[in-house]
PDB file of C-alpha atoms in Angstrom:
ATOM      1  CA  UNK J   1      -6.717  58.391 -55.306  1.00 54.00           C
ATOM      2  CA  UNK J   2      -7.818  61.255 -57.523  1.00 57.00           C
ATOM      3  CA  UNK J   3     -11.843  59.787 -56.858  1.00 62.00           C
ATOM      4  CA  UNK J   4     -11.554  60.482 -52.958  1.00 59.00           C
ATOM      5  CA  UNK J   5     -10.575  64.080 -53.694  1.00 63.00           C
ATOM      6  CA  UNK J   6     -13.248  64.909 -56.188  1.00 64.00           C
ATOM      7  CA  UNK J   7     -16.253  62.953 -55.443  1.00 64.00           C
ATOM      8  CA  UNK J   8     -19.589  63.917 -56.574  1.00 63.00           C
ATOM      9  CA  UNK J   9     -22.015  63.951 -53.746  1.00 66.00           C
ATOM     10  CA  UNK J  10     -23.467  66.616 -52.530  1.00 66.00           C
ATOM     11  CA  UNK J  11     -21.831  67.998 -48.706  1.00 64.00           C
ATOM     12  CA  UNK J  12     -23.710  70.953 -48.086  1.00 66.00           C
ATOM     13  CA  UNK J  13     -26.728  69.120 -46.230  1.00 66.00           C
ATOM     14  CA  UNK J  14     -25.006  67.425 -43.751  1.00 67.00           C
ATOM     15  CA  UNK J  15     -26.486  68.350 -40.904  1.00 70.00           C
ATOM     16  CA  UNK J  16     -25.955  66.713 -37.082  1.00 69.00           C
ATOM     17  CA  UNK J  17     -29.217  65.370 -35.858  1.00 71.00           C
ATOM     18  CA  UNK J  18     -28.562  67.257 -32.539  1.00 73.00           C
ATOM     19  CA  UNK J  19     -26.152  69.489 -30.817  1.00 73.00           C
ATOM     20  CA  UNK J  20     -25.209  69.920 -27.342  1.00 67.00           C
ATOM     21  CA  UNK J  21     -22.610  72.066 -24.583  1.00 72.00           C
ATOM     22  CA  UNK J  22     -21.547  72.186 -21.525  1.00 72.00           C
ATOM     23  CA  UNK J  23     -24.251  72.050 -19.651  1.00 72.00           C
ATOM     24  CA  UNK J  24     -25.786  68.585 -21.278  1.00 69.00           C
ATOM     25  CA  UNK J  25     -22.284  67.231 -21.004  1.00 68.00           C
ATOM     26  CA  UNK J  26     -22.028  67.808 -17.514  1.00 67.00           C
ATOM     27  CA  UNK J  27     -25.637  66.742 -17.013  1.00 64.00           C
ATOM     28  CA  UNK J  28     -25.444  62.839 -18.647  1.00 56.00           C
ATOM     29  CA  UNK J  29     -22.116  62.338 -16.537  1.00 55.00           C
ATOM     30  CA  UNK J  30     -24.175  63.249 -13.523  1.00 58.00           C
ATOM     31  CA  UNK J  31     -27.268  60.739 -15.136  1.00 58.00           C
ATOM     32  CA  UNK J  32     -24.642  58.162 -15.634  1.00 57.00           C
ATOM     33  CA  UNK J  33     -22.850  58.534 -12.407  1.00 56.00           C
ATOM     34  CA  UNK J  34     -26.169  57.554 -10.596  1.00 57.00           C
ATOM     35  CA  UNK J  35     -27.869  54.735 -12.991  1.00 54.00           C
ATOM     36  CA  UNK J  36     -24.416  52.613 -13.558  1.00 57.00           C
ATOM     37  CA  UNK J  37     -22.405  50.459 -10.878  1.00 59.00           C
ATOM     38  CA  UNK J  38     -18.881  49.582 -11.364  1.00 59.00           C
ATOM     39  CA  UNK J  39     -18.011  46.489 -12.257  1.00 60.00           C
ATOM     40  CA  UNK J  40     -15.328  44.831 -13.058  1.00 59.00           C
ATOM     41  CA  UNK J  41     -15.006  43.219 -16.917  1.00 60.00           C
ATOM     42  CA  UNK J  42     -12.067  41.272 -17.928  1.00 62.00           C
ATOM     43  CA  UNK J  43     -11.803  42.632 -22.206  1.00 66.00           C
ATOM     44  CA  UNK J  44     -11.021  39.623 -24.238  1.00 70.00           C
ATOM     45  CA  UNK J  45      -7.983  40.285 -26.190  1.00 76.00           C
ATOM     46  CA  UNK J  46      -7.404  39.455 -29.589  1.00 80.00           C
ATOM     47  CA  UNK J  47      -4.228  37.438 -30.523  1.00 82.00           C
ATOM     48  CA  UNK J  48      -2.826  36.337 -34.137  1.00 88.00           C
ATOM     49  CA  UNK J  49      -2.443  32.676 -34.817  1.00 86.00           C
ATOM     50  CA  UNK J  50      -0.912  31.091 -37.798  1.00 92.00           C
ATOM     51  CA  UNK J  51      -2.528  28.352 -39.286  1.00 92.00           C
ATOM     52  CA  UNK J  52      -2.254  26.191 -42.693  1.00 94.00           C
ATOM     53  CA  UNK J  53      -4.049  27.242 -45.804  1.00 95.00           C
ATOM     54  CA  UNK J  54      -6.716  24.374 -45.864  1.00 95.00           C
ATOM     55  CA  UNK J  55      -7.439  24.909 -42.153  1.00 94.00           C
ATOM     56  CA  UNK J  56      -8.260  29.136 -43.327  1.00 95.00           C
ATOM     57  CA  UNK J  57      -9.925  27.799 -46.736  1.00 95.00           C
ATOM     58  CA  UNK J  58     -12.193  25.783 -44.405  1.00 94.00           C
ATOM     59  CA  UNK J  59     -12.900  29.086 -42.402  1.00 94.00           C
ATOM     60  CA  UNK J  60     -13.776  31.108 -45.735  1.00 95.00           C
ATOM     61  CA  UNK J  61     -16.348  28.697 -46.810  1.00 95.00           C
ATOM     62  CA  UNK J  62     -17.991  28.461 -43.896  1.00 94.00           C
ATOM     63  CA  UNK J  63     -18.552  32.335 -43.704  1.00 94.00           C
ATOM     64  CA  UNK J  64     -19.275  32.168 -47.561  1.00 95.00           C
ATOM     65  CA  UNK J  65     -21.995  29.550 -47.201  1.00 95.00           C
ATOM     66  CA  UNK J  66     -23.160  31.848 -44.071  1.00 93.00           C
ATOM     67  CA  UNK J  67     -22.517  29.679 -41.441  1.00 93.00           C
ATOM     68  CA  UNK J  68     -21.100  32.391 -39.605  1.00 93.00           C
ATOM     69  CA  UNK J  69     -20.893  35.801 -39.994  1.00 94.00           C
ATOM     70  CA  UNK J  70     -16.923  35.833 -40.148  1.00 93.00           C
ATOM     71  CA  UNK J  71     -13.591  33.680 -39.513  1.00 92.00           C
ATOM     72  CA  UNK J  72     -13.749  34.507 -35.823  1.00 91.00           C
ATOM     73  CA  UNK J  73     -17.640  33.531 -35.706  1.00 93.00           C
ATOM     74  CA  UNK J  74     -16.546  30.468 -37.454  1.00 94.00           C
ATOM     75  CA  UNK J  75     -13.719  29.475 -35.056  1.00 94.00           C
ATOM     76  CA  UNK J  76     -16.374  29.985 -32.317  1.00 94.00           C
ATOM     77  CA  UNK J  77     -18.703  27.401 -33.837  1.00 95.00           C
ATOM     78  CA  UNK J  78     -16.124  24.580 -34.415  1.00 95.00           C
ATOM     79  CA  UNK J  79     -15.142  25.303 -30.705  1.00 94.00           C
ATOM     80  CA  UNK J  80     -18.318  24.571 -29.708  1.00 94.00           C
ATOM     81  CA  UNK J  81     -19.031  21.682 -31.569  1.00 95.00           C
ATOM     82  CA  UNK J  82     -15.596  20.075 -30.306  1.00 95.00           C
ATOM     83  CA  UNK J  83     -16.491  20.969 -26.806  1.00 93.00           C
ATOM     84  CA  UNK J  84     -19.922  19.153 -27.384  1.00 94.00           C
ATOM     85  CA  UNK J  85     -18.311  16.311 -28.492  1.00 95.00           C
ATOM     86  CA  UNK J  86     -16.949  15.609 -25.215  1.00 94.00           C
ATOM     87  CA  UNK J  87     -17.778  13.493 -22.060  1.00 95.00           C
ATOM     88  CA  UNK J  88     -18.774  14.681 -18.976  1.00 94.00           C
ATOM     89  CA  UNK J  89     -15.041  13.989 -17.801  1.00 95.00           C
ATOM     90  CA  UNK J  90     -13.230  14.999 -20.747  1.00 95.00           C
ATOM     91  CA  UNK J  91     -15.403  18.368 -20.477  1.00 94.00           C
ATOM     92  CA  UNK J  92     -14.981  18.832 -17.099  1.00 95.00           C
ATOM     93  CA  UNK J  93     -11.011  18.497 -17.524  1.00 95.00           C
ATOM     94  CA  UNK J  94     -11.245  20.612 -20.931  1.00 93.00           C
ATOM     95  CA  UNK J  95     -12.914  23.716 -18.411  1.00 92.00           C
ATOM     96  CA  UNK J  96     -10.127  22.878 -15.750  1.00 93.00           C
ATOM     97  CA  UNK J  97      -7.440  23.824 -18.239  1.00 93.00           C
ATOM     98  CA  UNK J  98      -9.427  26.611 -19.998  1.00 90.00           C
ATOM     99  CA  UNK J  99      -9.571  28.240 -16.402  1.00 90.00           C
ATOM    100  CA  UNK J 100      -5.809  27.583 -15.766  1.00 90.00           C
ATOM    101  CA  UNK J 101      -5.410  29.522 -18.582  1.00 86.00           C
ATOM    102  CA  UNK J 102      -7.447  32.195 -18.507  1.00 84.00           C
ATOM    103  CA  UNK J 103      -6.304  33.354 -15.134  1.00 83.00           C
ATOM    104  CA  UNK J 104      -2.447  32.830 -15.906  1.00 76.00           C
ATOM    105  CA  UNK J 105      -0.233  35.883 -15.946  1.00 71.00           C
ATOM    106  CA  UNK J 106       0.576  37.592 -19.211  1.00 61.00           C
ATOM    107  CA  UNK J 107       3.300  36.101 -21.122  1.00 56.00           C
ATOM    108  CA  UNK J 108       4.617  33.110 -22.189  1.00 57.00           C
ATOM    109  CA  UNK J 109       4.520  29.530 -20.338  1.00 54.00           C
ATOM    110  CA  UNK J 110       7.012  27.496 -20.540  1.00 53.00           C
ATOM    111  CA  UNK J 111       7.350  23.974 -21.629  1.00 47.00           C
TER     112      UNK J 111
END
């Protein structure tokens, strides 16, 4: 702890590479207001999944032999590769449910 308090580098030429006020604020919201359209974006949300130790061992080495660049990159890939496995049926029932799914209301299903 005592290293974050008394670090050695040198503070005093920190400089911001530009400044601004009110008047440049006010200006790039007016910029912004004209270039952008609204749309509507759906954020992917992030959930927590438990899963055995081989299954997140598997995971690590991929991202340590740079298959991906992390665990969720990784889970992406094997995702793919299953859903490339697939027939045209199985795939086209696999996107069915994925779609049932995605536009479900939050919380839990039951069954």
């Amino acid at each position: 702890m005592s290293n974050l308090l008394h670090t050695n580098r040198n503070l005093s030429d920190l400089q911001p590479e530009s400044t601004f006020d009110d008047k440049n604020l006010n200006n790039n919201e007016e910029k912004e207001n004209k270039d952008t359209k609204i749309t509507k974006k759906r954020a992917e949300k992030s959930v927590n999944m438990k899963i055995g130790k081989s299954a997140r061992d598997f995971l690590v080495a991929m991202v340590m032999l740079s298959y991906a660049k992390n665990q969720k990159d990784a889970v992406n890939i094997l995702v793919a590769k299953f859903k490339e496995s697939l027939t045209p049926a199985e795939a086209q029932l696999f996107d069915q449910q994925l779609a049932i799914l995605k536009n479900k209301p939050t919380g839990r299903m039951l069954g």
